[in-house]
Short mmCIF file of C-alpha atoms in Angstrom, two decimals:
data_model
loop_
_atom_site.label_atom_id
_atom_site.label_comp_id
_atom_site.label_asym_id
_atom_site.label_seq_id
_atom_site.Cartn_x
_atom_site.Cartn_y
_atom_site.Cartn_z
CA MET A 80 -74.79 91.35 -32.90
CA ARG A 81 -71.87 88.77 -33.64
CA GLY A 82 -68.95 89.09 -35.75
CA THR A 83 -66.55 86.68 -37.08
CA SER A 84 -62.82 87.59 -37.16
CA GLU A 85 -59.16 87.09 -38.73
CA ARG A 86 -57.51 90.20 -37.89
CA VAL A 87 -54.08 91.59 -37.23
CA ASP A 88 -55.01 94.15 -34.47
CA GLY A 89 -51.19 94.44 -33.77
CA TYR A 90 -52.90 91.99 -33.33
CA VAL A 91 -55.89 89.49 -33.57
CA LYS A 92 -54.67 86.49 -35.14
CA TYR A 93 -57.27 83.80 -34.08
CA CYS A 94 -60.98 83.72 -35.22
CA CYS A 95 -62.78 85.79 -32.86
CA ARG A 96 -66.38 85.66 -32.41
CA HIS A 97 -67.61 88.60 -30.63
CA ASP A 98 -71.07 89.58 -29.30
CA ILE A 99 -71.47 93.36 -28.57
CA ALA A 100 -72.47 93.60 -25.19
CA PRO A 101 -72.31 95.67 -22.13
CA ALA A 102 -69.33 96.06 -20.49
CA PRO A 103 -68.25 93.11 -17.85
CA ASP A 104 -69.54 93.79 -14.20
CA CYS A 105 -67.40 91.27 -11.96
CA ALA A 106 -65.86 91.31 -8.64
CA GLY A 107 -61.83 92.20 -9.07
CA LEU A 108 -62.26 94.45 -12.36
CA ALA A 109 -61.51 97.58 -10.85
CA GLU A 110 -58.52 96.10 -8.99
CA LEU A 111 -57.30 94.59 -12.19
CA ASP A 112 -57.90 98.09 -14.18
CA ALA A 113 -55.70 99.56 -11.15
CA LEU A 114 -53.00 97.23 -11.80
CA ARG A 115 -53.21 97.76 -15.72
CA THR A 116 -53.00 101.57 -14.99
CA GLU A 117 -49.68 101.17 -13.01
CA LEU A 118 -47.98 99.13 -15.92
CA PHE A 119 -49.13 101.83 -18.10
CA ASP A 120 -47.21 104.64 -15.60
CA ALA A 121 -44.57 102.17 -15.86
CA GLY A 122 -44.07 101.88 -19.67
CA LEU A 123 -44.98 98.22 -19.73
CA ILE A 124 -48.13 98.42 -21.30
CA GLY A 125 -48.63 101.42 -23.93
CA GLN A 126 -48.54 102.20 -27.71
CA ARG A 127 -45.78 102.36 -30.13
CA PRO A 128 -45.31 105.61 -32.06
CA ASP A 129 -46.65 103.61 -35.11
CA GLY A 130 -50.02 102.97 -33.06
CA ALA A 131 -49.46 99.52 -32.23
CA GLY A 132 -50.56 98.93 -28.54
CA PHE A 133 -48.87 96.22 -26.35
CA GLY A 134 -49.54 94.45 -23.08
CA ASN A 135 -52.68 93.07 -21.98
CA LEU A 136 -53.89 91.33 -18.59
CA SER A 137 -56.62 89.18 -17.50
CA LEU A 138 -58.36 87.81 -14.57
CA ARG A 139 -60.09 84.14 -14.48
CA LEU A 140 -63.74 84.21 -13.57
CA GLY A 141 -64.91 80.58 -12.89
CA THR A 142 -64.63 79.04 -16.46
CA GLU A 143 -64.34 81.99 -18.25
CA PHE A 144 -61.83 85.09 -17.80
CA VAL A 145 -62.33 88.94 -18.47
CA ILE A 146 -59.34 90.44 -20.50
CA SER A 147 -58.54 94.10 -21.50
CA ALA A 148 -59.65 94.59 -25.16
CA THR A 149 -57.75 94.82 -28.45
CA ALA A 150 -56.40 98.22 -29.44
CA THR A 151 -56.63 99.66 -26.08
CA GLY A 152 -52.76 99.88 -25.25
CA GLY A 153 -52.63 103.67 -25.80
CA VAL A 154 -55.54 104.48 -23.08
CA ARG A 155 -54.19 105.09 -19.28
CA GLU A 156 -57.15 104.11 -17.33
CA LEU A 157 -59.85 101.41 -19.24
CA GLY A 158 -62.59 101.12 -16.91
CA ALA A 159 -64.78 98.22 -17.45
CA GLU A 160 -65.74 99.51 -20.83
CA GLY A 161 -62.19 98.27 -22.11
CA TYR A 162 -62.57 94.75 -21.12
CA SER A 163 -64.10 91.83 -22.88
CA LEU A 164 -65.53 88.90 -21.19
CA VAL A 165 -64.00 85.28 -22.91
CA GLU A 166 -66.92 82.88 -22.56
CA HIS A 167 -65.36 80.09 -24.89
CA TRP A 168 -62.22 78.96 -26.56
CA SER A 169 -60.10 76.66 -28.30
CA VAL A 170 -56.51 76.62 -28.53
CA ALA A 171 -56.53 73.71 -31.21
CA GLU A 172 -59.07 75.50 -33.58
CA ASN A 173 -57.20 78.93 -32.72
CA SER A 174 -60.59 80.47 -32.25
CA LEU A 175 -62.86 82.17 -29.24
CA THR A 176 -65.95 83.67 -28.44
CA CYS A 177 -66.11 86.75 -26.24
CA ARG A 178 -68.56 88.96 -25.17
CA GLY A 179 -68.26 93.25 -24.62
CA PRO A 180 -68.20 96.42 -26.12
CA LEU A 181 -65.00 95.53 -27.89
CA PRO A 182 -63.12 92.11 -28.89
CA ALA A 183 -60.91 90.56 -26.48
CA SER A 184 -56.86 91.13 -26.87
CA SER A 185 -54.87 89.40 -29.75
CA GLU A 186 -52.88 87.18 -26.99
CA ALA A 187 -56.58 86.06 -25.34
CA LEU A 188 -55.84 82.43 -26.08
CA THR A 189 -52.26 82.33 -24.52
CA HIS A 190 -54.14 83.63 -21.43
CA ALA A 191 -56.91 81.07 -21.80
CA ALA A 192 -54.08 78.30 -22.44
CA VAL A 193 -52.63 79.33 -18.71
CA TYR A 194 -56.14 79.09 -17.19
CA GLU A 195 -56.54 75.71 -18.85
CA VAL A 196 -53.84 74.02 -17.43
CA SER A 197 -53.20 75.79 -14.12
CA ALA A 198 -56.43 75.57 -11.45
CA ASP A 199 -54.06 77.65 -9.30
CA ALA A 200 -53.63 80.74 -11.87
CA GLN A 201 -56.05 83.55 -11.46
CA CYS A 202 -54.56 86.24 -13.21
CA VAL A 203 -52.54 86.84 -16.36
CA VAL A 204 -50.32 89.83 -16.98
CA HIS A 205 -48.35 90.30 -20.76
CA VAL A 206 -46.00 93.38 -20.39
CA HIS A 207 -43.24 94.41 -22.84
CA SER A 208 -39.83 96.05 -21.92
CA ARG A 209 -36.49 95.85 -23.89
CA VAL A 210 -34.61 95.75 -20.57
CA LEU A 211 -36.72 93.36 -18.62
CA PHE A 212 -36.99 91.11 -21.67
CA ASP A 213 -32.96 91.05 -22.14
CA GLY A 214 -32.26 90.86 -18.30
CA LEU A 215 -34.21 87.65 -18.09
CA VAL A 216 -32.92 86.10 -21.08
CA ALA A 217 -29.28 86.86 -19.56
CA ALA A 218 -30.23 85.55 -16.34
CA GLY A 219 -31.76 82.30 -17.93
CA ALA A 220 -35.30 82.72 -17.45
CA LEU A 221 -38.07 80.45 -18.37
CA SER A 222 -38.88 81.09 -22.22
CA THR A 223 -41.05 80.05 -25.28
CA PRO A 224 -39.65 79.07 -28.24
CA VAL A 225 -38.21 81.77 -30.77
CA LYS A 226 -40.42 79.84 -33.47
CA ALA A 227 -43.53 80.53 -31.19
CA ALA A 228 -44.84 83.75 -32.58
CA TYR A 229 -47.23 85.91 -30.55
CA GLY A 230 -51.20 85.73 -30.69
CA THR A 231 -50.64 82.00 -32.67
CA PRO A 232 -51.42 78.23 -30.93
CA GLU A 233 -47.87 77.43 -31.19
CA MET A 234 -47.12 80.64 -28.51
CA ALA A 235 -50.29 79.41 -26.38
CA LYS A 236 -49.33 75.68 -26.32
CA ALA A 237 -45.87 76.59 -25.37
CA VAL A 238 -47.01 79.07 -22.56
CA ALA A 239 -49.52 76.04 -21.56
CA ASP A 240 -46.36 73.65 -21.54
CA THR A 241 -44.96 76.23 -18.96
CA ALA A 242 -47.70 76.82 -16.65
CA ARG A 243 -48.00 72.91 -16.52
CA ASP A 244 -44.73 72.42 -15.08
CA HIS A 245 -45.13 75.37 -13.06
CA PRO A 246 -49.08 75.99 -11.90
CA TRP A 247 -48.64 78.24 -8.99
CA GLU A 248 -46.82 81.07 -10.60
CA GLY A 249 -44.55 82.04 -12.94
CA ILE A 250 -42.47 84.87 -15.40
CA LEU A 251 -41.23 83.73 -18.82
CA VAL A 252 -39.74 85.51 -21.79
CA MET A 253 -41.46 85.25 -25.08
CA LEU A 254 -38.61 84.90 -27.16
CA GLY A 255 -40.47 84.37 -30.78
CA HIS A 256 -42.43 87.99 -29.42
CA ASP A 257 -39.40 90.36 -29.17
CA GLU A 258 -39.51 92.24 -25.46
CA GLY A 259 -42.49 90.54 -24.60
CA VAL A 260 -42.93 88.83 -21.01
CA LEU A 261 -45.43 87.04 -19.24
CA ALA A 262 -46.72 86.69 -15.58
CA TYR A 263 -49.24 84.69 -13.99
CA GLY A 264 -50.20 83.69 -10.41
CA PRO A 265 -52.82 82.79 -8.00
CA SER A 266 -54.29 86.62 -7.32
CA ILE A 267 -53.86 89.99 -8.55
CA PRO A 268 -51.54 91.07 -5.73
CA ALA A 269 -49.37 88.10 -6.32
CA VAL A 270 -48.70 88.67 -10.19
CA ALA A 271 -48.25 92.44 -9.14
CA SER A 272 -45.84 91.23 -6.51
CA LEU A 273 -43.79 88.90 -8.95
CA ILE A 274 -43.72 91.83 -11.80
CA SER A 275 -42.41 94.10 -9.09
CA PHE A 276 -39.40 91.85 -7.93
CA ALA A 277 -38.73 91.36 -11.58
CA THR A 278 -38.40 94.87 -12.28
CA ARG A 279 -36.30 95.55 -9.57
CA ASN A 280 -33.82 93.02 -10.03
CA PHE A 281 -33.57 92.13 -13.64
CA CYS A 282 -33.73 95.37 -15.41
CA SER A 283 -30.81 97.61 -14.96
CA SER A 284 -28.12 94.96 -14.27
CA PRO A 285 -29.33 91.60 -14.88
CA HIS A 286 -28.11 89.05 -12.40
CA ASP A 287 -29.11 85.83 -10.95
CA CYS A 288 -31.53 86.33 -7.80
CA GLY A 289 -29.34 84.09 -5.66
CA GLY A 290 -32.17 81.82 -4.66
CA ASN A 291 -33.78 84.70 -2.71
CA CYS A 292 -36.57 85.47 -4.98
CA PRO A 293 -39.80 85.80 -2.57
CA HIS A 294 -41.68 83.72 -5.22
CA GLY A 295 -39.45 80.30 -5.26
CA ALA A 296 -37.31 79.56 -8.33
CA CYS A 297 -36.92 82.01 -11.14
CA HIS A 298 -35.17 79.47 -13.56
CA PRO A 299 -35.73 75.93 -14.29
CA GLY A 300 -34.65 73.03 -11.89
CA ALA A 301 -34.59 75.58 -8.73
CA ASP A 302 -36.96 74.18 -5.76
CA ASP A 303 -37.74 74.47 -2.29
CA HIS A 304 -38.16 78.15 -2.12
CA PRO A 305 -40.52 80.41 0.24
CA GLY A 306 -44.13 80.88 -1.06
CA PRO A 307 -45.02 84.04 -2.79
CA GLY A 308 -44.10 86.83 -1.13
CA ARG A 309 -46.04 90.02 0.21
CA GLY A 310 -46.02 93.88 0.49
CA HIS A 311 -43.96 94.71 -2.65
CA PRO A 312 -44.95 98.03 -4.27
CA PRO A 313 -47.18 96.90 -7.13
CA VAL A 314 -44.85 98.06 -9.95
CA PRO A 315 -41.86 100.10 -9.57
CA HIS A 316 -40.95 101.58 -12.99
CA GLN A 317 -39.83 99.10 -15.05
CA HIS A 318 -39.92 95.14 -14.97
CA PRO A 319 -39.93 91.46 -13.78
CA ALA A 320 -38.78 87.90 -12.82
CA GLY A 321 -39.52 84.68 -10.98
CA HIS A 322 -41.18 81.23 -10.74
CA ARG A 323 -41.99 78.49 -8.16
CA ARG A 324 -43.03 74.86 -8.62
CA HIS A 325 -45.88 73.91 -6.13
#
């Protein structure tokens, strides 16, 4: 069964062609869902009192990607049933085709934009946090324009511009999507580590990383830093910052 929708799912602002199908069955999905549960427990993914969910994450699968489904923010453990496989998309036409029990997240086109311009990016995570957002802004982290609203082609294009300039990994604040922070990288552990670094360094008392970020440059213009770090706990309670040119 296929449906076409232009919805606000907290949420879906694009044209979504959805094939109702069995849950995605792919390598890496269990690891992705485990990270999502940690992010949920840290308050970076969840549901507001008014019922609006926030936060989503995805994993590249060749020319497709699997992403958490729309309106699932309030669920702690999704399992495969809570994900959708995005098969085709067009940022220019503001549309996508997905398959699974539920339609893809409203931010699916933003995730698609990262995968489209960066062959290195394998995982994208979008979280929400007041303190992380404010800390990153104060630290001068990379950002998208205020006029680029969430779930729009403008946001997708703005994120794509950053990923094109910083293809290996990055973290940025979405100024047109209050409290929204997006991170991407070459693997699930790499993105988890990036978020971990940011939560430990840019939440309680925002400050410059002093060039010691294990992921390289946290801010525009910083280069020649070490590669992605390893061994950080996936997500200590609360949020992230980091970026590297490669």
